Coordinates of C-alpha atoms in Angstrom, one line a residue:
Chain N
X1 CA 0.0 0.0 0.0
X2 CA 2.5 2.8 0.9
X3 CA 4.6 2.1 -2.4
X4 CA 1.8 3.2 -4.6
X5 CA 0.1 5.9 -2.6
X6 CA 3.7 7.4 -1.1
X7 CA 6.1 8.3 -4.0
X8 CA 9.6 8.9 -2.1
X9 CA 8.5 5.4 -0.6
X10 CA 11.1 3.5 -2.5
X11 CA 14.1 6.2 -1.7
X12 CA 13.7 5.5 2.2
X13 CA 15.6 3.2 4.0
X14 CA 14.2 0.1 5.9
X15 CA 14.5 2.3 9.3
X16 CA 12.2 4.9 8.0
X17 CA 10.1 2.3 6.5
X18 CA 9.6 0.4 9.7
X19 CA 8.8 4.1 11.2
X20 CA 6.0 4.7 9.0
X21 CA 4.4 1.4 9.3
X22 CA 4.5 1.9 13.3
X23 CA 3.8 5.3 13.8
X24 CA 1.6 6.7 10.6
X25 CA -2.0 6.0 11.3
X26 CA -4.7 4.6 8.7
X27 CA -7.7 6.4 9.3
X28 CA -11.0 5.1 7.6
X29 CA -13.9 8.2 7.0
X30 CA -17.3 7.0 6.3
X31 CA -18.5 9.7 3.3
X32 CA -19.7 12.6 4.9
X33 CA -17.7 12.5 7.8
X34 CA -16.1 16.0 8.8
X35 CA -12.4 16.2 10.2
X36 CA -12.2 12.5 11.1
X37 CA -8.9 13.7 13.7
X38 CA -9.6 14.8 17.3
X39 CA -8.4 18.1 18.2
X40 CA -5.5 16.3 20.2
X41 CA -4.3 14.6 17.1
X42 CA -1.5 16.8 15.2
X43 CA -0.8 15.7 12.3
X44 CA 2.0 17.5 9.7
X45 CA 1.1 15.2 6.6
X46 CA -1.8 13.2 5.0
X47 CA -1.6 11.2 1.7
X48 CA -5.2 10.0 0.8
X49 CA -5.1 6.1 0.3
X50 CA -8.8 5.4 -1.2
X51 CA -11.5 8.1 -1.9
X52 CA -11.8 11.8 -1.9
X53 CA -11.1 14.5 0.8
X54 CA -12.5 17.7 0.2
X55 CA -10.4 20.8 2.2
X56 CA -12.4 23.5 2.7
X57 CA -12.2 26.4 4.9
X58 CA -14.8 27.5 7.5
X59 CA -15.7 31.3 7.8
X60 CA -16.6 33.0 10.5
X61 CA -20.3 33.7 9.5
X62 CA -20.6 29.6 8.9
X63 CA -19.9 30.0 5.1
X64 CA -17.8 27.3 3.5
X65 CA -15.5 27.4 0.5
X66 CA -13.8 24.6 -0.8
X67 CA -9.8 25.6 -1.3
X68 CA -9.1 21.7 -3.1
X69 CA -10.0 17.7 -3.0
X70 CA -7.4 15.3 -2.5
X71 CA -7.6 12.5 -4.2
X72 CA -5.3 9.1 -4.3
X73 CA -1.7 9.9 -4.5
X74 CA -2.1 12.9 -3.5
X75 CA -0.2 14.5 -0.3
X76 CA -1.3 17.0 1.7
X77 CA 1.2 19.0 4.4
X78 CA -0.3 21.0 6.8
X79 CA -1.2 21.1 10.6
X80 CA -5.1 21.2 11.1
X81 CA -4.7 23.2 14.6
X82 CA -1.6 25.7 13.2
X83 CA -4.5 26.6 10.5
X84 CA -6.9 27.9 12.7
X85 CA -6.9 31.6 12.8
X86 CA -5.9 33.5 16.0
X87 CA -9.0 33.7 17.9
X88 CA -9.6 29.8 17.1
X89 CA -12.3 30.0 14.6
X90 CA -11.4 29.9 10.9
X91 CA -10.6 26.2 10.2
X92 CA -9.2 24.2 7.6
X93 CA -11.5 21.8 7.8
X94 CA -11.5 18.1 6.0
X95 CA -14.8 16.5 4.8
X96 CA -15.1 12.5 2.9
X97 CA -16.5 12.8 -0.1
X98 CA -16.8 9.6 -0.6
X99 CA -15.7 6.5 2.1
X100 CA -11.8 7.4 2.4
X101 CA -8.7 5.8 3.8
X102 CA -6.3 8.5 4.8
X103 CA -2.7 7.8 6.1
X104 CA -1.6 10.4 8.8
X105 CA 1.7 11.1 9.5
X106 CA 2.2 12.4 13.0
X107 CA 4.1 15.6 13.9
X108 CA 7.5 13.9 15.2
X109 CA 7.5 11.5 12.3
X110 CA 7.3 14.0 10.3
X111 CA 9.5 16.2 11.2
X112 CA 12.5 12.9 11.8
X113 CA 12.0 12.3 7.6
X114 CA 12.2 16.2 6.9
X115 CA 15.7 15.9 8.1
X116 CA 16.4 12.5 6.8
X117 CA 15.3 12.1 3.8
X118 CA 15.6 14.4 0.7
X119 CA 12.8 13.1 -1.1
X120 CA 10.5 13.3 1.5
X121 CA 11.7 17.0 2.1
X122 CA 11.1 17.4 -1.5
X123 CA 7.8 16.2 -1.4
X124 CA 6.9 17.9 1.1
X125 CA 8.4 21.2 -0.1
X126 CA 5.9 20.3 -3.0
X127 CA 2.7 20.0 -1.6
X128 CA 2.9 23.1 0.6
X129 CA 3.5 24.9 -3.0
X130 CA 0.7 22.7 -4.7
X131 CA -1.5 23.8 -1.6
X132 CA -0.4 27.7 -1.7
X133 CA -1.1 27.8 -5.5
X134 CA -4.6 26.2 -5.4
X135 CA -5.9 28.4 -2.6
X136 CA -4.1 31.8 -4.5
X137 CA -6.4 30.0 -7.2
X138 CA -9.9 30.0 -5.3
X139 CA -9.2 33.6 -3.9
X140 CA -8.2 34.9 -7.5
X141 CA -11.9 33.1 -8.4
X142 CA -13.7 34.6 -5.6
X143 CA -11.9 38.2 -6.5
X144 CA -12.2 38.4 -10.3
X145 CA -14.7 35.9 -11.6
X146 CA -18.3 35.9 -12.0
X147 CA -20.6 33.1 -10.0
X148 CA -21.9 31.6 -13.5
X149 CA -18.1 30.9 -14.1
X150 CA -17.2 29.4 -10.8
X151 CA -20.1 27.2 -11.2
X152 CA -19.3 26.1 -14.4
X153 CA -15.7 25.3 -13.2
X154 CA -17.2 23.2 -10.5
X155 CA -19.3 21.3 -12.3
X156 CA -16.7 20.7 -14.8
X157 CA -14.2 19.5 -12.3
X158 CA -16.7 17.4 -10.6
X159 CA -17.7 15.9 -13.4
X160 CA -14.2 14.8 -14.7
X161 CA -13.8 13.5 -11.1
X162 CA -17.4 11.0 -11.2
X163 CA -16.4 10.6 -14.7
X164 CA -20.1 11.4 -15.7
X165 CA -22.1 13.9 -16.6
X166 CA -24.9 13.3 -14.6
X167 CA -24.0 14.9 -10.8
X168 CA -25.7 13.9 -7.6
X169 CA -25.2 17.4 -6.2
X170 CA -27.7 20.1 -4.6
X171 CA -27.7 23.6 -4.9
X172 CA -27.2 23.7 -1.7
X173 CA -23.5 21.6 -2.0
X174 CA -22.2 24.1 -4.8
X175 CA -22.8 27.1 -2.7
X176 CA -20.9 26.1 0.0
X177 CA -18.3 25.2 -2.5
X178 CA -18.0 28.2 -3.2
X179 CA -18.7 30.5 -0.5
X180 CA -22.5 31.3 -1.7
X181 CA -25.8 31.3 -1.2
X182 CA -28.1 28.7 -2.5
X183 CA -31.0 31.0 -3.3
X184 CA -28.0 32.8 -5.6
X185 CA -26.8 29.5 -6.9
X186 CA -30.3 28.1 -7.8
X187 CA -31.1 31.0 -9.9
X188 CA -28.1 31.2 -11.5
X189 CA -28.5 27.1 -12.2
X190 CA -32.3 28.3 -13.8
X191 CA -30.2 30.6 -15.8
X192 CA -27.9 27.7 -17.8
X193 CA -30.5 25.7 -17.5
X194 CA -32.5 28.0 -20.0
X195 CA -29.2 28.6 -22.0
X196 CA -29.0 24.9 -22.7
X197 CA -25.8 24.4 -20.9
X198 CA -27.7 21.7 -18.2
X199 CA -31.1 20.2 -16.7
X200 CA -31.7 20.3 -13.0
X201 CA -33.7 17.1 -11.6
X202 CA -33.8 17.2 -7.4
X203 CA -30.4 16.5 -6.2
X204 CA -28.7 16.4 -9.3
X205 CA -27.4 18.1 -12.4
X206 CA -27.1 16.8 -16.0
X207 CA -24.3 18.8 -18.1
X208 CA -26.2 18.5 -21.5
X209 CA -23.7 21.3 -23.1
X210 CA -20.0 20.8 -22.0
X211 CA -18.3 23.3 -24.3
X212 CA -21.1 25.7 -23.9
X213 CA -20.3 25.1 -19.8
X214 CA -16.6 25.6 -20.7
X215 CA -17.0 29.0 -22.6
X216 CA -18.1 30.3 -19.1
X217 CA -14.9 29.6 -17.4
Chain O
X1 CA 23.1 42.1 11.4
X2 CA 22.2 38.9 10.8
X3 CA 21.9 38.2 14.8
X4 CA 18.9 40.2 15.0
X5 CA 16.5 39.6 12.3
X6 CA 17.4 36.0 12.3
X7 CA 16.1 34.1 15.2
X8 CA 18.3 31.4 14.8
X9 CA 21.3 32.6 14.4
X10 CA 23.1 31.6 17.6
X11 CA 22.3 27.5 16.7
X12 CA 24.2 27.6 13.6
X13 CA 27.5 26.3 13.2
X14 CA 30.1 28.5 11.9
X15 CA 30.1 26.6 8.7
X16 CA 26.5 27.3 8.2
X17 CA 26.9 30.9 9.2
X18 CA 29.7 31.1 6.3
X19 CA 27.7 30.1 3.8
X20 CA 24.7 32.4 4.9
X21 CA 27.6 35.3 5.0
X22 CA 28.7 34.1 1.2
X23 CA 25.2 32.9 -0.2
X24 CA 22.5 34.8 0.9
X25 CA 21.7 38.4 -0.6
X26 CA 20.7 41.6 0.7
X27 CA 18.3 43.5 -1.4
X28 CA 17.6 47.5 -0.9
X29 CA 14.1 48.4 -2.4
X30 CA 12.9 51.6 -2.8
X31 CA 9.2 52.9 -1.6
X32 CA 6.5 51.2 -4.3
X33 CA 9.2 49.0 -5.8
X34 CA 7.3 46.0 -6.7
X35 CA 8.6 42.2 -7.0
X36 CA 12.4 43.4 -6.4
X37 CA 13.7 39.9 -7.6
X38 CA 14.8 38.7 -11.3
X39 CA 12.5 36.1 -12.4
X40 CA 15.7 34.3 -13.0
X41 CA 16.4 34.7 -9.4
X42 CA 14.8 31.1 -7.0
X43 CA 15.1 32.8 -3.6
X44 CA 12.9 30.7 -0.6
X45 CA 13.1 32.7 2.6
X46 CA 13.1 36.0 3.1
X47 CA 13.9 38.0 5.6
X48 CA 12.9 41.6 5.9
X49 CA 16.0 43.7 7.7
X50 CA 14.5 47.5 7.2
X51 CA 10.9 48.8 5.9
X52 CA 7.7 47.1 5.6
X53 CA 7.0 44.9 2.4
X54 CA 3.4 44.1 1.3
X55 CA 2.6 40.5 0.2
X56 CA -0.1 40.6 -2.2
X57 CA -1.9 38.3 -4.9
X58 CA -2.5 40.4 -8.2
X59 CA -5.9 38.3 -9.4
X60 CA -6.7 37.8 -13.3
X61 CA -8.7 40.9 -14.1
X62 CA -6.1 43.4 -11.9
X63 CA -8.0 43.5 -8.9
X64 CA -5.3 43.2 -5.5
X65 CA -5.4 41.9 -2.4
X66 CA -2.7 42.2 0.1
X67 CA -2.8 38.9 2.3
X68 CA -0.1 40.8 4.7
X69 CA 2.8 42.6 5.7
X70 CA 6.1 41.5 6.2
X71 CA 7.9 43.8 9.2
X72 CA 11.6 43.2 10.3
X73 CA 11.9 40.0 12.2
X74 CA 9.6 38.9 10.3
X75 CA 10.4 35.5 8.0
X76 CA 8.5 35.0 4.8
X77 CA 9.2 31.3 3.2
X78 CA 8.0 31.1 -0.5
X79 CA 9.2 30.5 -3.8
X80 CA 7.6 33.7 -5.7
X81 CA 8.0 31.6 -9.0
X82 CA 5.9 28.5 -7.5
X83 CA 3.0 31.0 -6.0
X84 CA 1.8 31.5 -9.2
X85 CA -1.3 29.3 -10.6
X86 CA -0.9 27.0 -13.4
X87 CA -1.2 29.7 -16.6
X88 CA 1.3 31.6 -14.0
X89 CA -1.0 34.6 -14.5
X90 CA -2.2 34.7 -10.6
X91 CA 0.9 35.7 -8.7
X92 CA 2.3 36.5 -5.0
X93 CA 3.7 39.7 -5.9
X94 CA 6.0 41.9 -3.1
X95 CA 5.9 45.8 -2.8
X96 CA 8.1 47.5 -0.8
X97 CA 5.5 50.2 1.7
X98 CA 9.2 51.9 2.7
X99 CA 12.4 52.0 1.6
X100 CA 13.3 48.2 2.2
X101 CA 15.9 45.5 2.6
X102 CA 15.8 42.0 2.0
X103 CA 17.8 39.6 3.1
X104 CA 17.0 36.4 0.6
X105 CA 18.1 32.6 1.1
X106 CA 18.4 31.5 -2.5
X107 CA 16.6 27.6 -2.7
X108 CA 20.1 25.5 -2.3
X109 CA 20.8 27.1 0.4
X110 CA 17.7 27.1 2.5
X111 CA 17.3 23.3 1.3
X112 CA 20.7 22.7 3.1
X113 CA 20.1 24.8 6.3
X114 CA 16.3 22.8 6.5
X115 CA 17.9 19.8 6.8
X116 CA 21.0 20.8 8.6
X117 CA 19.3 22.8 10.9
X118 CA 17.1 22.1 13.3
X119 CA 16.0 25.7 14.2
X120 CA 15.9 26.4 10.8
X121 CA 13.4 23.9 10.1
X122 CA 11.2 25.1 12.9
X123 CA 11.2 28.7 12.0
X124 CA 10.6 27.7 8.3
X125 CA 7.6 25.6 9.2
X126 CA 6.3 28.2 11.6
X127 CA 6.7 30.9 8.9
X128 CA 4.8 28.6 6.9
X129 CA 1.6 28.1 9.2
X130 CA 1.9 31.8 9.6
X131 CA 1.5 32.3 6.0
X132 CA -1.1 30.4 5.6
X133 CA -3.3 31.6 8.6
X134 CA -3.3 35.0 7.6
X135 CA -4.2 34.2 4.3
X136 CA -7.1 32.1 5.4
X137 CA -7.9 35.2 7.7
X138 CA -8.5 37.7 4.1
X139 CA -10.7 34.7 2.7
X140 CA -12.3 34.9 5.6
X141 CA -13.1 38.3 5.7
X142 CA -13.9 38.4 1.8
X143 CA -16.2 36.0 2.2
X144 CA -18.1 36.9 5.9
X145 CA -17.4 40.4 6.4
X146 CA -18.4 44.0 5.0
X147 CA -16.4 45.8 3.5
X148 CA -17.2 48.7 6.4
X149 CA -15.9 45.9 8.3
X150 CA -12.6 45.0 6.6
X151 CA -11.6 48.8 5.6
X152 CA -12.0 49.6 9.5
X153 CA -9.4 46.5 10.1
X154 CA -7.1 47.9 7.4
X155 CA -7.2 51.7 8.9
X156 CA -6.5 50.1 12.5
X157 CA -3.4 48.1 10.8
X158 CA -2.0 51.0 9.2
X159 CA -2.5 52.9 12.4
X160 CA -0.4 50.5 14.5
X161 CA 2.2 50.3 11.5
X162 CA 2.9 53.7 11.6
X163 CA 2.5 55.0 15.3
X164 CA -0.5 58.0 14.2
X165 CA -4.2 58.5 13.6
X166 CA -2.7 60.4 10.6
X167 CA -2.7 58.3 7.5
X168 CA -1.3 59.1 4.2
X169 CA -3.7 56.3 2.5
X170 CA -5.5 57.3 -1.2
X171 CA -8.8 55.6 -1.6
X172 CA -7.3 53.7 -4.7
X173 CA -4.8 52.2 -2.4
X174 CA -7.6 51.1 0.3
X175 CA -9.3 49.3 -2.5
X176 CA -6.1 47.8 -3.4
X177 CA -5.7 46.0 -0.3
X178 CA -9.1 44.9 0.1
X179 CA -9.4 43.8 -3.5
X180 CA -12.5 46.2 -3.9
X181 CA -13.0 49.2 -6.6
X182 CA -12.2 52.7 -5.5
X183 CA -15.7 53.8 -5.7
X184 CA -17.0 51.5 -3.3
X185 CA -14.9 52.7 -0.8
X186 CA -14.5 56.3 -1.2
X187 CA -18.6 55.9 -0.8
X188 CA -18.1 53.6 2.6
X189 CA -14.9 56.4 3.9
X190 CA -17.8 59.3 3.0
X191 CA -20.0 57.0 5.2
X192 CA -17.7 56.5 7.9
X193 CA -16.9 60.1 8.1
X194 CA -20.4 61.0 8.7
X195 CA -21.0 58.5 11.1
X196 CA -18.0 60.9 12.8
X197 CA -15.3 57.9 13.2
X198 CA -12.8 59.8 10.6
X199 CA -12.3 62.6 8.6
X200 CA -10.9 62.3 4.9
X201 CA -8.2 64.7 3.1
X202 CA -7.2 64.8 -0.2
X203 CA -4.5 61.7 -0.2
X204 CA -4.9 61.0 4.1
X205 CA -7.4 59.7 6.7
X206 CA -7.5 61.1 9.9
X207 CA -9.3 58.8 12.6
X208 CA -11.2 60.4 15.2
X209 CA -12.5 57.4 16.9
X210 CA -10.2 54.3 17.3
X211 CA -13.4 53.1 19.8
X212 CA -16.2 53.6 17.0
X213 CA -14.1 51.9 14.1
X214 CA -12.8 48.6 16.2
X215 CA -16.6 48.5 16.5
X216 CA -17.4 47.9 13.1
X217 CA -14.8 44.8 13.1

């Protein structure tokens, strides 16, 4: 399992090996299932084994907005508690998308392979930059692009991740995706709707138009 | 100089300090100078020795948004080259608010000190989780406050920055922070002023009321 999902695995030596397998922890989340950690857990890095992990970011007011999903072979470095804000209230938060596996490497672990292991330094080097980029990305969206196009975007994305265009998602799910409100996002759905781009069933969407969808973005 | 801006200092070896004395580079950058660096030039930590530098993302359609401000003792880790997105149109972008200097760690060298240095690794990962709160803290606000809210947090800043209820702020560069459009806020300041919490000059603020504006926060 850790040769496919971890890619410095096969640059570490059988010490560092034998540290993973003892002190990472293999977490299963049920879909659904928000921040699987306790608040006593601190963990620096988490590769996603089996599913999808959406990181999102709570606001003070209770709006969400999703910064990224993690999918297999994916890593993701940061510290769940260093993220909070100041006062304790803005959180990086994690939710399953679907039933996930996620391998958690604790803080000292962590911290042993930064210094041990160039690869792992490298990787990790990596993922903060992957992670800086894609949230630079959501606030340049949130800045500078209309709601039709970030919805478009969305749907787009989530459809190349089902592999199907036919979405099980509410209005309700896209606008905390993307910081909204439903009412907003329902009548902006109506809108393509009537432009051909989709149809809207309950609960779901059909993309009917991908290139029409894609001229939004 | 390097014993005061650089918290670690005293844990390096002499061989490590040698190659900071030999490697590193100290940058001067006049008031407004923006992105002071080559975009030949890798650096991965900075350090800010004199001045006040503005971190900022420049979105797609122009709009800015400073995310914060780097004061001396202050360590800033990124690659400038790896913030930007994917079409590298969405940058991290630096502008000096004084007349500046920079000390900068070019990548090989911070690379070696990370894993060489303990203290080094910690204040790295620190500035890191630093970084990425306070940029979760302007989503945050984007997305739950008011923008009476978020230009009253931006006047207090200022205020602290520079020791004076007298600020030599234009309307355009309020927006620029808050990644708003001048109008907007020279309507909200006009507001403001009514509501007797400042009074506006041509190119300066004056705030009458610290008590009134940490109010509206």
């Amino acid at each position: 399992m850790y040769e496919t999902c971890l890619s410095f695995w096969d640059t570490l030596s059988d010490a560092q090996k034998e540290s993973i397998h003892r002190e990472a922890e293999l977490i299963e989340v049920p879909v659904g299932a928000r921040n699987p950690f306790g608040k006593e857990k601190n963990y620096q890095m988490l590769a996603v084994i089996k599913g999808r992990i959406r990181v999102y970011m709570l606001a003070e007011d209770g709006k969400e907005v999703t910064f990224y999903r993690m999918v297999p072979d994916s890593l993701c470095s940061f510290m769940l508690k260093d993220c909070l804000s100041e006062d304790g209230q803005i959180g990086i938060m994690l939710q399953a998308e679907s039933n996930s596996e996620i391998l958690c490497i604790p803080v000292q672990l962590h911290e042993a392979l930064l210094t041990e292991s160039a690869a792992y330094l490298k990787e990790q080097m990596e993922s903060e930059r992957d992670c800086c980029r894609k949230i630079t990305g959501v606030v340049n969206d949130i800045l500078s692009k209309r709601l039709d196009s970030r919805i478009a975007k969305l749907l787009l994305e989530e459809s190349s991740f089902c592999g199907t265009n036919q979405l099980k998602i509410t209005h309700e799910e896209i606008a905390c995706h993307l910081g909204s409100a439903r009412e907003v996002v329902t009548r902006i759905l109506k809108d393509l709707q009537k432009r051909q781009m989709l149809i809207l069933h309950r609960g779901a969407v059909v993309i009917t138009d991908r290139e029409k969808l894609k001229k939004l973005i």
